[in-house]
Short mmCIF file of C-alpha atoms in Angstrom, two decimals:
data_model
loop_
_atom_site.label_atom_id
_atom_site.label_comp_id
_atom_site.label_asym_id
_atom_site.label_seq_id
_atom_site.Cartn_x
_atom_site.Cartn_y
_atom_site.Cartn_z
CA MET A 1 -150.85 0.83 83.71
CA THR A 2 -147.67 1.62 82.54
CA ALA A 3 -145.48 5.13 82.18
CA SER A 4 -142.80 6.06 79.72
CA HIS A 5 -140.31 8.39 80.53
CA ALA A 6 -137.06 8.98 77.97
CA GLY A 7 -138.00 6.12 75.98
CA THR A 8 -138.28 3.86 79.29
CA THR A 9 -141.26 1.87 80.43
CA LEU A 10 -142.02 1.75 84.38
CA THR A 11 -143.94 -1.07 85.60
CA PRO A 12 -145.48 -0.85 88.73
CA ASP A 13 -143.14 -3.61 90.15
CA GLN A 14 -140.29 -1.43 89.70
CA PRO A 15 -138.40 0.70 91.98
CA PHE A 16 -138.80 4.53 91.39
CA LEU A 17 -137.86 7.61 93.39
CA ASP A 18 -141.04 8.32 94.60
CA ARG A 19 -141.85 4.23 95.76
CA PRO A 20 -141.40 3.19 99.28
CA LEU A 21 -137.97 1.58 99.50
CA SER A 22 -138.26 -1.72 101.07
CA ARG A 23 -135.26 -3.04 103.57
CA HIS A 24 -133.54 -6.22 102.90
CA ARG A 25 -134.68 -8.09 106.44
CA THR A 26 -132.29 -8.93 109.06
CA VAL A 27 -132.43 -10.01 112.37
CA GLY A 28 -131.81 -7.33 115.16
CA VAL A 29 -129.37 -6.71 116.84
CA ARG A 30 -128.74 -5.03 120.15
CA VAL A 31 -125.73 -3.28 120.92
CA GLY A 32 -125.63 -1.97 124.08
CA GLY A 33 -128.63 0.73 124.00
CA VAL A 34 -128.67 0.67 120.14
CA MET A 35 -130.74 -1.62 118.10
CA VAL A 36 -129.08 -2.76 114.58
CA GLY A 37 -130.71 -4.41 112.12
CA GLY A 38 -134.50 -5.43 112.22
CA ASP A 39 -136.97 -2.68 111.77
CA ALA A 40 -134.40 -0.21 113.43
CA PRO A 41 -132.99 2.84 110.97
CA VAL A 42 -129.60 2.46 109.97
CA VAL A 43 -127.08 3.42 112.78
CA VAL A 44 -124.15 5.79 112.27
CA GLN A 45 -120.83 4.24 113.90
CA SER A 46 -117.14 5.54 113.84
CA MET A 47 -113.46 4.84 115.40
CA THR A 48 -111.36 6.67 117.43
CA ASN A 49 -107.48 6.60 115.94
CA THR A 50 -106.00 7.43 119.79
CA ASP A 51 -104.01 4.96 121.57
CA THR A 52 -106.86 3.19 123.70
CA ALA A 53 -104.57 3.03 126.77
CA ASP A 54 -103.98 6.84 126.61
CA VAL A 55 -107.50 6.93 128.84
CA ASP A 56 -107.88 11.13 128.71
CA ALA A 57 -106.86 11.15 124.84
CA THR A 58 -109.43 8.23 124.26
CA VAL A 59 -112.26 9.68 126.56
CA ALA A 60 -111.94 13.03 124.51
CA GLN A 61 -112.32 11.76 121.52
CA VAL A 62 -115.46 9.46 121.85
CA ALA A 63 -116.89 11.89 123.53
CA ALA A 64 -116.70 14.25 120.48
CA LEU A 65 -117.35 11.71 118.10
CA HIS A 66 -121.06 10.78 120.27
CA ARG A 67 -121.61 14.47 120.19
CA ALA A 68 -121.07 14.63 116.61
CA GLY A 69 -124.17 12.20 116.10
CA SER A 70 -121.97 8.30 116.47
CA GLU A 71 -124.14 6.01 117.73
CA ILE A 72 -121.74 3.53 118.37
CA VAL A 73 -117.82 4.04 118.75
CA ARG A 74 -115.56 1.29 118.02
CA VAL A 75 -112.16 1.21 120.01
CA THR A 76 -108.90 -0.66 119.00
CA VAL A 77 -107.96 -3.13 121.67
CA ASP A 78 -104.53 -4.57 120.61
CA ARG A 79 -102.18 -5.32 123.72
CA ASP A 80 -102.55 -5.35 127.55
CA GLU A 81 -102.34 -1.66 128.28
CA SER A 82 -105.50 -0.62 125.77
CA ALA A 83 -107.36 -3.40 126.88
CA ALA A 84 -106.72 -2.17 130.57
CA ALA A 85 -107.91 1.05 129.73
CA VAL A 86 -111.26 0.26 128.46
CA PRO A 87 -113.22 0.02 131.58
CA ARG A 88 -111.64 3.40 132.69
CA VAL A 89 -112.42 4.76 129.15
CA HIS A 90 -116.19 3.45 129.62
CA GLU A 91 -116.47 4.66 133.48
CA ARG A 92 -115.05 8.22 132.89
CA LEU A 93 -117.32 8.28 129.40
CA LEU A 94 -120.35 7.62 131.83
CA ARG A 95 -119.35 9.78 134.60
CA LEU A 96 -119.85 12.62 131.65
CA GLY A 97 -123.20 11.32 131.20
CA ILE A 98 -122.12 9.59 127.68
CA ASP A 99 -123.87 6.71 127.75
CA VAL A 100 -122.31 5.34 123.95
CA PRO A 101 -121.99 1.43 123.09
CA LEU A 102 -118.13 0.71 122.82
CA VAL A 103 -116.96 -2.13 120.39
CA GLY A 104 -113.31 -3.77 120.79
CA ASP A 105 -111.51 -4.05 117.97
CA PHE A 106 -109.36 -7.57 117.99
CA HIS A 107 -106.86 -8.85 115.69
CA TYR A 108 -104.77 -11.33 116.62
CA ILE A 109 -104.68 -11.76 120.38
CA GLY A 110 -108.15 -10.89 121.17
CA HIS A 111 -108.96 -14.61 122.79
CA LYS A 112 -105.95 -13.84 125.00
CA LEU A 113 -106.98 -10.37 126.05
CA LEU A 114 -110.42 -10.76 126.40
CA ALA A 115 -109.40 -13.77 128.80
CA ASP A 116 -106.92 -11.73 130.57
CA HIS A 117 -109.32 -8.65 131.30
CA PRO A 118 -112.50 -9.83 132.15
CA ALA A 119 -113.14 -5.84 133.30
CA CYS A 120 -112.55 -4.94 129.62
CA ALA A 121 -114.82 -7.81 127.97
CA GLU A 122 -117.86 -6.36 130.39
CA ALA A 123 -116.84 -2.56 129.55
CA LEU A 124 -117.32 -4.02 125.52
CA ALA A 125 -120.59 -3.18 124.39
CA LYS A 126 -119.56 -5.58 121.25
CA TYR A 127 -116.55 -7.26 119.78
CA ARG A 128 -115.21 -7.29 116.63
CA ILE A 129 -113.72 -10.39 115.24
CA ASN A 130 -111.71 -10.62 111.78
CA PRO A 131 -112.10 -14.39 111.02
CA GLY A 132 -108.93 -13.71 108.57
CA ASN A 133 -106.33 -13.08 111.57
CA VAL A 134 -108.03 -14.37 114.68
CA GLY A 135 -105.75 -17.50 114.40
CA PHE A 136 -103.68 -19.37 112.41
CA LYS A 137 -103.64 -23.19 110.98
CA GLU A 138 -104.95 -25.52 113.94
CA LYS A 139 -105.04 -22.25 116.31
CA LYS A 140 -107.58 -20.63 114.25
CA ASP A 141 -110.87 -22.53 114.92
CA LEU A 142 -110.28 -22.69 118.74
CA GLN A 143 -109.42 -18.81 119.05
CA PHE A 144 -112.53 -17.85 116.91
CA GLY A 145 -114.43 -20.28 119.41
CA ALA A 146 -112.34 -18.68 122.69
CA ILE A 147 -113.73 -15.39 121.77
CA VAL A 148 -117.42 -16.66 120.81
CA GLU A 149 -117.40 -17.99 124.41
CA THR A 150 -116.54 -14.89 126.20
CA ALA A 151 -119.57 -13.06 123.91
CA ILE A 152 -121.72 -15.83 125.42
CA ARG A 153 -120.63 -15.80 128.89
CA TYR A 154 -121.01 -12.00 128.85
CA GLY A 155 -124.21 -11.83 126.79
CA LYS A 156 -122.38 -9.64 124.25
CA PRO A 157 -123.26 -9.21 120.05
CA VAL A 158 -119.99 -9.88 117.79
CA ARG A 159 -119.34 -8.73 114.27
CA ILE A 160 -117.60 -10.87 112.51
CA GLY A 161 -115.97 -8.55 109.94
CA VAL A 162 -113.99 -10.08 107.06
CA ASN A 163 -111.53 -7.70 105.21
CA TRP A 164 -110.12 -7.65 102.02
CA GLY A 165 -106.75 -6.98 102.65
CA SER A 166 -106.80 -10.00 105.39
CA LEU A 167 -108.54 -12.31 103.99
CA ASP A 168 -108.28 -16.13 105.27
CA GLN A 169 -105.28 -17.18 102.75
CA GLU A 170 -106.79 -20.80 103.37
CA LEU A 171 -109.97 -20.68 101.86
CA LEU A 172 -109.13 -18.22 99.13
CA THR A 173 -106.30 -20.93 98.36
CA ARG A 174 -108.80 -23.45 97.87
CA LEU A 175 -111.49 -21.65 96.11
CA MET A 176 -108.90 -20.43 93.43
CA ASP A 177 -107.82 -24.14 93.03
CA GLU A 178 -111.27 -25.29 92.91
CA ASN A 179 -111.90 -22.68 90.51
CA GLN A 180 -108.68 -23.71 88.09
CA SER A 181 -110.24 -26.92 88.04
CA ALA A 182 -113.29 -26.64 87.06
CA GLY A 183 -111.71 -24.34 83.96
CA SER A 184 -111.49 -21.30 85.50
CA PRO A 185 -115.08 -20.09 85.13
CA LEU A 186 -114.66 -17.08 87.48
CA THR A 187 -111.76 -14.38 87.10
CA ALA A 188 -109.42 -14.36 90.22
CA ARG A 189 -111.17 -10.92 90.89
CA GLU A 190 -114.51 -12.85 91.27
CA VAL A 191 -113.18 -15.67 93.06
CA THR A 192 -111.64 -13.28 96.00
CA ARG A 193 -115.26 -11.75 96.57
CA GLU A 194 -116.77 -15.07 96.78
CA ALA A 195 -114.27 -16.15 99.30
CA ILE A 196 -115.00 -13.03 101.37
CA VAL A 197 -118.46 -13.96 101.39
CA GLN A 198 -117.64 -17.31 102.21
CA SER A 199 -115.38 -16.41 105.21
CA ALA A 200 -118.62 -14.27 106.79
CA LEU A 201 -121.05 -16.97 106.01
CA ILE A 202 -118.71 -19.75 107.56
CA SER A 203 -117.68 -17.96 110.46
CA ALA A 204 -120.97 -17.05 111.42
CA ALA A 205 -122.78 -20.36 110.86
CA MET A 206 -119.30 -21.23 113.29
CA ALA A 207 -120.85 -18.81 115.90
CA GLU A 208 -124.19 -20.00 115.42
CA GLU A 209 -122.88 -23.79 116.32
CA ILE A 210 -120.63 -22.57 119.40
CA GLY A 211 -124.00 -21.02 121.08
CA LEU A 212 -124.08 -17.44 119.71
CA PRO A 213 -127.36 -16.51 119.25
CA ARG A 214 -128.22 -15.08 115.82
CA ASP A 215 -129.57 -11.87 117.08
CA ARG A 216 -126.49 -11.50 118.46
CA ILE A 217 -124.32 -11.56 114.88
CA ILE A 218 -123.35 -8.74 112.78
CA LEU A 219 -121.90 -9.03 109.25
CA SER A 220 -119.36 -6.95 107.44
CA ALA A 221 -117.14 -7.59 104.39
CA LYS A 222 -114.92 -4.54 103.61
CA VAL A 223 -113.00 -3.84 100.70
CA SER A 224 -111.61 -0.84 99.09
CA GLN A 225 -112.92 -0.78 95.70
CA VAL A 226 -116.31 0.67 95.41
CA GLN A 227 -117.44 -2.42 92.50
CA ASP A 228 -116.49 -5.00 94.66
CA LEU A 229 -117.75 -3.79 97.96
CA ILE A 230 -121.78 -3.70 96.03
CA ALA A 231 -121.16 -7.15 94.35
CA VAL A 232 -120.19 -8.76 97.58
CA TYR A 233 -122.60 -7.04 100.24
CA ILE A 234 -125.64 -8.20 97.38
CA GLU A 235 -124.57 -11.41 97.50
CA LEU A 236 -124.17 -11.41 101.01
CA ALA A 237 -127.52 -10.20 101.34
CA LYS A 238 -129.05 -13.11 99.32
CA ARG A 239 -127.28 -15.47 101.25
CA SER A 240 -127.99 -14.10 104.83
CA ASP A 241 -130.77 -12.49 107.11
CA HIS A 242 -127.85 -11.18 109.39
CA ALA A 243 -127.67 -7.77 110.32
CA LEU A 244 -125.11 -6.16 107.65
CA HIS A 245 -122.68 -3.32 108.82
CA LEU A 246 -121.72 -1.28 105.65
CA GLY A 247 -117.83 0.02 104.94
CA LEU A 248 -115.72 1.03 102.38
CA THR A 249 -112.01 0.25 103.98
CA GLU A 250 -109.10 2.37 103.13
CA ALA A 251 -110.99 4.81 101.46
CA GLY A 252 -109.05 7.63 101.64
CA MET A 253 -108.95 11.53 102.14
CA GLY A 254 -110.56 14.35 101.72
CA SER A 255 -112.93 14.04 98.73
CA LYS A 256 -111.99 11.21 97.34
CA GLY A 257 -112.98 8.87 100.20
CA ILE A 258 -116.47 10.56 100.71
CA VAL A 259 -117.03 10.16 96.82
CA ALA A 260 -116.07 6.88 97.21
CA SER A 261 -118.05 5.50 100.18
CA SER A 262 -121.39 7.38 99.30
CA ALA A 263 -121.17 5.92 95.66
CA ALA A 264 -120.75 2.44 96.91
CA MET A 265 -122.88 2.67 100.11
CA GLY A 266 -125.60 5.17 98.44
CA ILE A 267 -126.23 2.05 95.65
CA LEU A 268 -126.41 -0.32 98.87
CA LEU A 269 -128.73 1.27 100.75
CA GLN A 270 -130.83 2.69 98.12
CA GLN A 271 -131.49 -0.98 97.54
CA GLY A 272 -132.38 -1.89 100.92
CA ILE A 273 -128.47 -3.43 101.98
CA GLY A 274 -127.09 -2.09 105.10
CA ASP A 275 -128.21 -1.75 108.83
CA THR A 276 -125.11 0.40 110.14
CA ILE A 277 -122.83 2.32 108.57
CA ARG A 278 -119.38 4.14 108.96
CA ILE A 279 -117.32 6.03 106.45
CA SER A 280 -113.57 5.33 106.90
CA LEU A 281 -111.86 8.52 106.03
CA THR A 282 -108.48 9.27 106.27
CA PRO A 283 -108.02 12.39 108.52
CA GLU A 284 -106.24 15.16 107.18
CA PRO A 285 -102.96 15.99 109.21
CA GLY A 286 -104.40 17.50 112.08
CA GLY A 287 -107.86 17.01 111.00
CA ASP A 288 -111.36 16.37 113.03
CA ARG A 289 -112.10 12.72 113.32
CA THR A 290 -115.60 13.65 113.83
CA ARG A 291 -115.98 14.52 109.75
CA GLU A 292 -116.40 11.00 109.03
CA VAL A 293 -119.44 11.04 111.12
CA GLN A 294 -120.99 14.15 109.58
CA VAL A 295 -120.28 12.57 106.15
CA ALA A 296 -122.46 9.25 107.33
CA GLN A 297 -125.36 11.52 108.40
CA GLU A 298 -125.38 13.64 105.47
CA LEU A 299 -125.71 10.51 103.45
CA LEU A 300 -128.59 9.15 105.16
CA GLN A 301 -130.13 12.56 105.52
CA THR A 302 -129.81 13.59 101.80
CA MET A 303 -131.05 9.77 100.72
CA GLY A 304 -134.09 10.53 103.01
CA PHE A 305 -133.72 7.52 105.13
CA ARG A 306 -132.92 10.08 108.15
CA GLN A 307 -133.31 13.20 109.93
CA PHE A 308 -129.97 14.44 111.86
CA LEU A 309 -129.99 18.08 110.78
CA PRO A 310 -132.39 20.83 109.64
CA VAL A 311 -131.52 20.95 106.15
CA VAL A 312 -129.72 24.27 104.72
CA ALA A 313 -130.58 25.11 101.07
CA ALA A 314 -128.04 27.47 99.44
CA CYS A 315 -127.23 28.23 96.12
CA PRO A 316 -124.05 27.49 94.57
CA GLY A 317 -123.44 31.10 93.62
CA CYS A 318 -122.85 32.72 90.11
CA GLY A 319 -121.87 35.77 88.46
CA ARG A 320 -125.02 37.39 90.11
CA THR A 321 -123.28 36.66 93.34
CA THR A 322 -120.20 38.32 93.33
CA SER A 323 -120.60 39.23 97.14
CA THR A 324 -119.63 36.48 99.58
CA VAL A 325 -122.43 37.58 102.39
CA PHE A 326 -124.68 34.74 101.51
CA GLN A 327 -121.71 31.92 101.31
CA GLU A 328 -120.71 33.50 104.60
CA LEU A 329 -124.15 33.44 106.01
CA ALA A 330 -125.08 29.72 105.01
CA ALA A 331 -121.83 28.41 106.45
CA ASN A 332 -122.67 30.45 109.87
CA ILE A 333 -125.96 28.72 109.70
CA GLU A 334 -124.48 25.34 108.96
CA GLU A 335 -122.17 25.85 111.87
CA ASP A 336 -124.65 27.43 114.25
CA LEU A 337 -126.99 24.20 113.79
CA ARG A 338 -124.24 21.40 114.27
CA ARG A 339 -122.91 22.85 117.11
CA ASN A 340 -126.18 23.57 118.80
CA MET A 341 -127.98 20.23 117.61
CA PRO A 342 -127.29 18.03 120.82
CA VAL A 343 -128.91 20.23 122.96
CA TRP A 344 -131.73 21.30 120.56
CA ARG A 345 -132.57 17.91 119.99
CA GLU A 346 -133.54 17.70 123.81
CA LYS A 347 -134.56 20.99 123.81
CA TYR A 348 -136.47 21.59 121.04
CA PRO A 349 -137.90 18.19 119.64
CA GLY A 350 -138.36 17.98 115.65
CA VAL A 351 -136.04 20.47 115.17
CA GLU A 352 -134.24 18.23 112.83
CA GLU A 353 -136.76 18.44 110.12
CA LEU A 354 -136.92 22.71 110.08
CA LYS A 355 -135.56 23.83 106.86
CA VAL A 356 -133.83 26.74 105.85
CA ALA A 357 -132.84 28.46 103.32
CA VAL A 358 -130.43 31.32 102.30
CA MET A 359 -130.04 32.40 98.59
CA GLY A 360 -127.55 34.87 96.79
CA CYS A 361 -130.11 36.96 94.40
CA ILE A 362 -133.47 37.43 93.03
CA VAL A 363 -133.42 34.59 90.32
CA ASN A 364 -134.52 31.76 92.41
CA GLY A 365 -134.31 33.38 95.93
CA PRO A 366 -137.66 34.30 97.02
CA GLY A 367 -139.38 31.21 95.40
CA GLU A 368 -136.81 29.06 97.51
CA SER A 369 -137.46 30.99 100.18
CA LYS A 370 -140.45 30.38 100.26
CA HIS A 371 -140.26 26.45 100.25
CA ALA A 372 -138.60 26.94 102.95
CA ASP A 373 -139.52 26.98 106.55
CA ILE A 374 -138.05 30.04 107.15
CA GLY A 375 -135.63 31.53 104.57
CA ILE A 376 -133.73 34.73 103.00
CA SER A 377 -133.10 36.10 99.52
CA LEU A 378 -129.75 38.18 99.84
CA PRO A 379 -129.45 40.77 96.71
CA GLY A 380 -127.27 40.29 94.11
CA THR A 381 -124.66 42.12 92.50
CA GLY A 382 -126.72 45.54 91.36
CA GLU A 383 -129.87 44.02 92.85
CA THR A 384 -131.54 46.71 95.66
CA PRO A 385 -129.77 46.50 98.87
CA ALA A 386 -132.70 44.63 100.34
CA ALA A 387 -133.42 41.01 101.77
CA PRO A 388 -136.92 39.59 101.89
CA VAL A 389 -137.11 36.56 104.52
CA PHE A 390 -139.91 34.34 104.15
CA ILE A 391 -141.04 32.36 107.09
CA ASP A 392 -143.87 29.57 106.56
CA GLY A 393 -144.39 30.73 103.07
CA ARG A 394 -144.86 34.00 103.44
CA LYS A 395 -142.91 37.05 103.08
CA ALA A 396 -142.21 38.22 107.04
CA ALA A 397 -140.13 41.19 106.65
CA THR A 398 -137.22 43.19 104.38
CA LEU A 399 -133.73 43.15 106.16
CA ARG A 400 -132.00 46.14 105.26
CA GLY A 401 -128.41 48.06 106.02
CA LEU A 402 -124.92 46.74 107.12
CA ASP A 403 -125.98 43.90 109.95
CA ILE A 404 -128.61 41.87 107.55
CA ALA A 405 -126.93 38.33 108.42
CA GLY A 406 -127.15 39.15 111.88
CA GLU A 407 -130.49 40.09 111.84
CA PHE A 408 -131.86 36.47 109.73
CA GLN A 409 -130.23 34.76 112.32
CA VAL A 410 -131.90 36.23 115.60
CA MET A 411 -134.89 36.08 113.66
CA LEU A 412 -133.72 32.34 113.07
CA ALA A 413 -133.28 31.67 117.02
CA ASP A 414 -136.76 33.24 117.22
CA TYR A 415 -138.39 31.21 114.77
CA ILE A 416 -137.01 27.71 115.98
CA GLU A 417 -138.07 28.82 120.02
CA ARG A 418 -141.46 29.96 118.71
CA ARG A 419 -141.84 27.06 116.84
CA PHE A 420 -140.46 24.14 118.49
CA GLY A 421 -140.52 25.56 122.01
CA ALA A 422 -143.93 25.75 121.65
CA ASP A 423 -144.26 22.51 120.79
CA ALA A 424 -141.82 20.81 123.24
CA LYS A 425 -144.19 22.97 125.87
CA GLN A 426 -147.42 21.84 124.64
CA ALA A 427 -146.02 18.01 125.06
CA ALA A 428 -144.84 18.52 128.54
CA GLU A 429 -148.38 19.77 129.51
#
């Protein structure tokens, strides 16, 4: 049987939005206490932008990123001072009750830093190696091998992270020459994409030959353009079952970075490609680094892959909603939920499945509120100053007066305690 929609015929073997998505099967890699790949859900990670040698600042930012939902945090290890600081950062975090896996980001002299600072090698949960700058000429393979051997010695996984901006030039030149000799069947851009894929796969094969098990290797191939990222990862997934780290490098600031990252990774995730993601946003001056964690969570949640926070449905507003009450209420509820979730996850198991509606007028307000677990339909311009509240699909109350927003927030807190607190109590018994 086939179904026709807008002139397109769908057959049962074609993907459609209501069909389960099949993940690209990869070998699972344990990073500290977090599994990446295999049957594990897509993992959210982030990276600090502090000087790692500044222990106080780095601990504070790692803690903030982890509280925001980053399940793995990467730190820069670029010199002796930062390598020496890593075990102190790790110890301080453990004393705070934060057991988040730390990844060391190594370039140029990673082999030396790991050899000179064994406590750093031990404290890190994973090492990130860039095959484009791990070493040059005859030193490249030796220094790459030294890092892999350290990973083997300490039982650590490695991310082989190829980057468009620091691609192995010897490999790229060789592929360009071969393409030219073949009559240039590929464009320079296509050859560069192939060089990125080969760099990752050749390095992974080399690591395995040295003795690093397949279940300790993660691959990434980061570029700055959406179509390039999609093409490179589709090819990587075709040729390998290594766990894959997705990320659009140099994505940019604000909405540009969010849109570009979401477009690229959304397409790949929809095809089942990707085991861990990082949204690389350039922060605004003085901006909050945790924004990239929030965007990563929202991407996975919006696509239906994971549930991190209760969903707050709020209408966009129109000429019927000239008051800002519903906008302020929706924003306050979003902020309260995000702020309280670290505690609520422990206190109220399942609370992330909650659905809240904050609507601005009578057109869609009551209907949308009925579909939510708890919702409020605020009065629009010219409407009777009353706000019906719906709980579990039924009208529970009508709020009036100057503090409708405050009363609804109290009702929301009571609903969470009554529903999810009771479930927690029952589970404990």
